[in-house]
CSV table of C-alpha atoms in Angstrom, one decimal:
chain,number,residue,atom,x,y,z
A,358,MET,CA,0.0,0.0,0.0
A,359,ARG,CA,2.8,2.4,0.9
A,360,VAL,CA,4.5,1.7,-2.5
A,361,TYR,CA,1.3,2.5,-4.5
A,362,LEU,CA,0.7,5.7,-2.4
A,363,LEU,CA,4.3,6.9,-3.1
A,364,ILE,CA,3.9,6.3,-6.9
A,365,SER,CA,0.5,8.0,-7.0
A,366,LEU,CA,2.0,11.0,-5.3
A,367,PHE,CA,4.9,10.9,-7.9
A,368,VAL,CA,2.5,10.9,-10.8
A,369,VAL,CA,0.5,13.8,-9.4
A,370,SER,CA,3.7,15.8,-8.9
A,371,CYS,CA,4.6,15.3,-12.6
A,372,VAL,CA,1.5,17.1,-13.8
A,373,PRO,CA,2.1,20.8,-13.9
A,374,THR,CA,-0.4,23.1,-12.2
A,375,SER,CA,1.1,26.4,-13.3
A,376,TYR,CA,4.1,27.8,-15.1
A,377,ALA,CA,3.5,31.1,-16.7
A,378,ASN,CA,5.4,31.9,-19.9
A,379,ASP,CA,3.9,35.3,-21.0
A,380,TYR,CA,4.2,37.1,-24.3
A,381,GLN,CA,2.8,40.6,-24.3
A,382,GLU,CA,2.9,42.8,-27.4
A,383,SER,CA,3.1,45.9,-25.3
A,384,ILE,CA,6.3,44.5,-23.7
A,385,ASP,CA,7.8,42.0,-26.1
A,386,GLY,CA,7.0,43.6,-29.4
A,387,ASP,CA,4.3,43.6,-32.1
A,388,LEU,CA,3.3,40.1,-33.3
A,389,SER,CA,4.0,39.6,-37.0
A,390,GLY,CA,1.2,40.2,-39.6
A,391,ASP,CA,3.1,38.1,-42.2
A,392,PRO,CA,1.8,34.5,-42.4
A,393,LEU,CA,5.2,33.4,-43.9
A,394,ASN,CA,7.2,35.0,-41.1
A,395,PRO,CA,5.2,34.5,-37.8
A,396,THR,CA,6.7,35.7,-34.5
A,397,ALA,CA,8.3,32.8,-32.6
A,398,VAL,CA,6.8,32.3,-29.1
A,399,SER,CA,8.3,29.9,-26.6
A,400,LEU,CA,6.0,27.5,-24.8
A,401,ASP,CA,6.9,25.6,-21.7
A,402,VAL,CA,5.1,22.9,-19.7
A,403,GLY,CA,2.3,24.7,-17.9
A,404,ILE,CA,0.1,27.7,-18.8
A,405,ASN,CA,1.5,30.0,-21.4
A,406,THR,CA,-0.2,33.3,-22.4
A,407,VAL,CA,-0.1,35.4,-25.5
A,408,THR,CA,-1.6,38.9,-25.3
A,409,GLY,CA,-2.1,41.2,-28.3
A,410,ARG,CA,-4.2,43.6,-30.2
A,411,VAL,CA,-5.5,43.7,-33.8
A,412,SER,CA,-7.5,46.1,-35.9
A,413,ALA,CA,-7.9,46.8,-39.7
A,414,PRO,CA,-6.3,48.1,-41.8
A,415,ASP,CA,-2.9,48.7,-40.1
A,416,ASP,CA,-2.7,45.6,-37.8
A,417,THR,CA,-5.3,43.2,-39.1
A,418,ARG,CA,-3.5,39.9,-38.2
A,419,ASP,CA,-1.2,38.6,-35.4
A,420,TYR,CA,0.7,35.4,-36.4
A,421,PHE,CA,2.8,33.5,-33.9
A,422,THR,CA,4.4,30.2,-34.2
A,423,PHE,CA,5.4,27.8,-31.4
A,424,SER,CA,6.8,24.3,-30.9
A,425,ILE,CA,5.5,21.5,-28.8
A,426,GLY,CA,8.5,19.5,-27.6
A,427,ALA,CA,9.1,15.8,-27.6
A,428,GLY,CA,7.1,14.1,-24.9
A,429,GLN,CA,4.7,17.0,-24.6
A,430,GLU,CA,1.2,17.9,-25.9
A,431,LEU,CA,-1.0,21.0,-26.1
A,432,THR,CA,-4.3,20.0,-24.4
A,433,GLU,CA,-6.2,23.3,-24.1
A,434,LEU,CA,-6.5,26.8,-25.5
A,435,PHE,CA,-8.5,29.4,-23.6
A,436,LEU,CA,-9.6,33.0,-24.5
A,437,LEU,CA,-8.8,34.7,-21.2
A,438,GLU,CA,-9.7,38.2,-22.4
A,439,TYR,CA,-11.5,39.7,-25.3
A,440,THR,CA,-12.0,43.4,-25.5
A,441,ASP,CA,-13.3,45.8,-28.2
A,442,LEU,CA,-11.0,48.6,-27.2
A,443,ASP,CA,-12.7,51.3,-29.3
A,444,THR,CA,-16.3,50.9,-28.3
A,445,GLY,CA,-16.0,49.2,-24.9
A,446,GLY,CA,-18.3,46.4,-26.0
A,447,THR,CA,-17.6,42.7,-26.4
A,448,GLY,CA,-19.8,42.0,-29.5
A,449,ASN,CA,-17.2,42.8,-32.1
A,450,ARG,CA,-16.4,39.5,-33.8
A,451,GLY,CA,-12.8,38.4,-34.6
A,452,PHE,CA,-11.3,35.2,-36.0
A,453,ILE,CA,-8.7,32.7,-35.0
A,454,HIS,CA,-7.1,29.9,-36.9
A,455,LEU,CA,-4.5,27.2,-36.2
A,456,ASP,CA,-2.1,25.7,-38.7
A,457,ASP,CA,0.5,23.0,-38.6
A,458,GLY,CA,4.1,24.1,-39.4
A,459,SER,CA,5.9,27.3,-38.8
A,460,GLN,CA,4.2,29.2,-41.6
A,461,SER,CA,0.5,29.8,-42.5
A,462,VAL,CA,-1.8,31.5,-44.9
A,463,ILE,CA,-4.3,34.4,-44.9
A,464,PRO,CA,-7.6,32.7,-44.2
A,465,GLY,CA,-10.3,33.0,-46.8
A,466,PRO,CA,-12.5,31.0,-49.3
A,467,THR,CA,-9.5,30.0,-51.4
A,468,THR,CA,-7.3,28.9,-48.4
A,469,ALA,CA,-10.0,27.3,-46.3
A,470,LEU,CA,-8.6,23.8,-46.7
A,471,GLU,CA,-4.9,24.9,-46.2
A,472,PHE,CA,-5.0,25.2,-42.4
A,473,LEU,CA,-6.1,22.9,-39.6
A,474,GLY,CA,-9.1,24.8,-38.1
A,475,GLY,CA,-10.7,28.2,-37.8
A,476,SER,CA,-13.4,29.8,-35.7
A,477,HIS,CA,-15.0,33.1,-34.9
A,478,LEU,CA,-13.4,34.7,-31.8
A,479,ASP,CA,-15.5,36.8,-29.4
A,480,ARG,CA,-17.4,36.4,-26.2
A,481,ALA,CA,-20.5,35.3,-28.0
A,482,THR,CA,-18.7,32.3,-29.3
A,483,PHE,CA,-16.7,31.7,-26.1
A,484,PRO,CA,-18.7,33.2,-23.3
A,485,SER,CA,-16.5,31.9,-20.5
A,486,PRO,CA,-12.7,32.0,-20.1
A,487,SER,CA,-12.9,28.3,-19.3
A,488,ASP,CA,-14.3,27.4,-22.8
A,489,ASP,CA,-11.8,25.4,-24.7
A,490,VAL,CA,-11.0,27.1,-28.0
A,491,LEU,CA,-8.8,24.2,-29.1
A,492,GLN,CA,-11.8,21.9,-29.2
A,493,ALA,CA,-13.7,24.4,-31.3
A,494,LEU,CA,-10.8,24.8,-33.7
A,495,ALA,CA,-10.5,21.0,-34.1
A,496,ALA,CA,-14.1,20.9,-35.5
A,497,ALA,CA,-13.1,23.6,-38.0
A,498,PRO,CA,-16.4,25.5,-38.0
A,499,GLN,CA,-15.1,28.4,-40.0
A,500,GLY,CA,-12.7,26.7,-42.4
A,501,GLY,CA,-9.9,24.2,-42.0
A,502,VAL,CA,-9.6,20.4,-42.5
A,503,GLY,CA,-10.1,19.6,-38.8
A,504,PHE,CA,-7.8,17.7,-36.4
A,505,THR,CA,-7.8,15.7,-33.3
A,506,THR,CA,-6.8,16.8,-29.8
A,507,PRO,CA,-4.5,17.0,-28.0
A,508,LEU,CA,-1.8,18.3,-30.3
A,509,GLY,CA,1.4,16.4,-30.1
A,510,PRO,CA,5.1,17.4,-30.7
A,511,GLY,CA,5.7,19.6,-33.7
A,512,ASP,CA,5.5,23.2,-35.0
A,513,TYR,CA,2.2,25.1,-35.1
A,514,THR,CA,1.0,28.6,-36.0
A,515,ILE,CA,-1.9,30.6,-34.7
A,516,ASN,CA,-3.5,33.7,-36.3
A,517,VAL,CA,-5.8,36.1,-34.6
A,518,GLN,CA,-7.4,38.7,-36.8
A,519,GLN,CA,-9.8,41.6,-36.9
A,520,THR,CA,-10.9,42.8,-40.3
A,521,GLY,CA,-13.2,45.4,-38.9
A,522,PRO,CA,-12.2,48.9,-37.8
A,523,GLN,CA,-12.5,48.2,-34.1
A,524,SER,CA,-9.3,47.7,-32.2
A,525,THR,CA,-9.6,44.4,-30.4
A,526,GLY,CA,-7.6,43.1,-27.5
A,527,TYR,CA,-7.2,39.5,-26.7
A,528,SER,CA,-5.3,37.2,-24.3
A,529,LEU,CA,-4.9,33.5,-25.1
A,530,ALA,CA,-3.8,30.8,-22.7
A,531,LEU,CA,-2.1,27.6,-24.0
A,532,ASN,CA,-1.8,24.6,-21.7
A,533,VAL,CA,1.1,22.3,-22.4
A,534,VAL,CA,1.5,19.1,-20.4
A,535,PRO,CA,3.7,16.0,-20.5
A,536,GLU,CA,2.4,13.2,-22.7
A,537,PRO,CA,0.8,10.5,-20.6
A,538,SER,CA,3.3,8.0,-21.8
A,539,GLY,CA,6.1,10.2,-20.6
A,540,VAL,CA,4.5,10.5,-17.2
A,541,MET,CA,4.0,6.8,-16.9
A,542,LEU,CA,7.7,6.1,-17.9
A,543,PHE,CA,8.8,8.3,-15.0
A,544,ALA,CA,6.2,6.6,-12.8
A,545,ALA,CA,7.4,3.1,-13.8
A,546,ALA,CA,11.0,4.0,-13.2
A,547,ALA,CA,10.1,5.4,-9.8
A,548,LEU,CA,8.1,2.4,-8.9
A,549,GLY,CA,11.0,0.1,-9.9
A,550,LEU,CA,13.3,2.1,-7.7
A,551,VAL,CA,10.9,2.1,-4.7
A,552,VAL,CA,10.3,-1.7,-5.1
A,553,GLN,CA,14.1,-2.3,-5.3
A,554,ARG,CA,14.8,-0.3,-2.2
A,555,SER,CA,11.9,-2.0,-0.4
A,556,ARG,CA,13.3,-5.5,-1.2
A,557,SER,CA,16.8,-4.4,-0.1
A,558,THR,CA,15.4,-3.2,3.2
A,559,ASP,CA,13.5,-6.5,3.7
A,560,ARG,CA,16.7,-8.5,3.3
A,561,ARG,CA,18.4,-6.7,6.1
């Protein structure tokens, strides 16, 4: 019983609860508007946030690319904040899409099958900050070929856009966790170590 309790505590300790890696346009620089040259954003295991602002015609799109490392996966994507900065309302609709690879496209009728998934982005679509945007993108309601979650290791690109004149602020949270297989490998190794030490103790 003691061995299983120890290994259970070990598994729980391997799952991150919080580790903020925060990219803010106001501090770290304007996110790229070029789909072929997105801004590289680093993600770590835990909660990572990207905060920016978009408005047409001068800053219509924010593209950022990120990598999910070996033994990791992206499980959730949340819209923490969404603000229509010009009118003070929250009904101004934006758009978000996810693509695989470190480059992407400008979303539209001719490119709708060239990215993974797209969705409207506003508080009407995602009323709560706890609504999972990643699941919506996987279903590709506004373009895309669709995909399954979670997202495994590889390079990905996200675009947030506002084609209307309103200046829209947003904050996204991306949750990266160890793959279950990785956690179980560590757990198995720990279990073996605990059992070995237990047997050594019993022989004394």
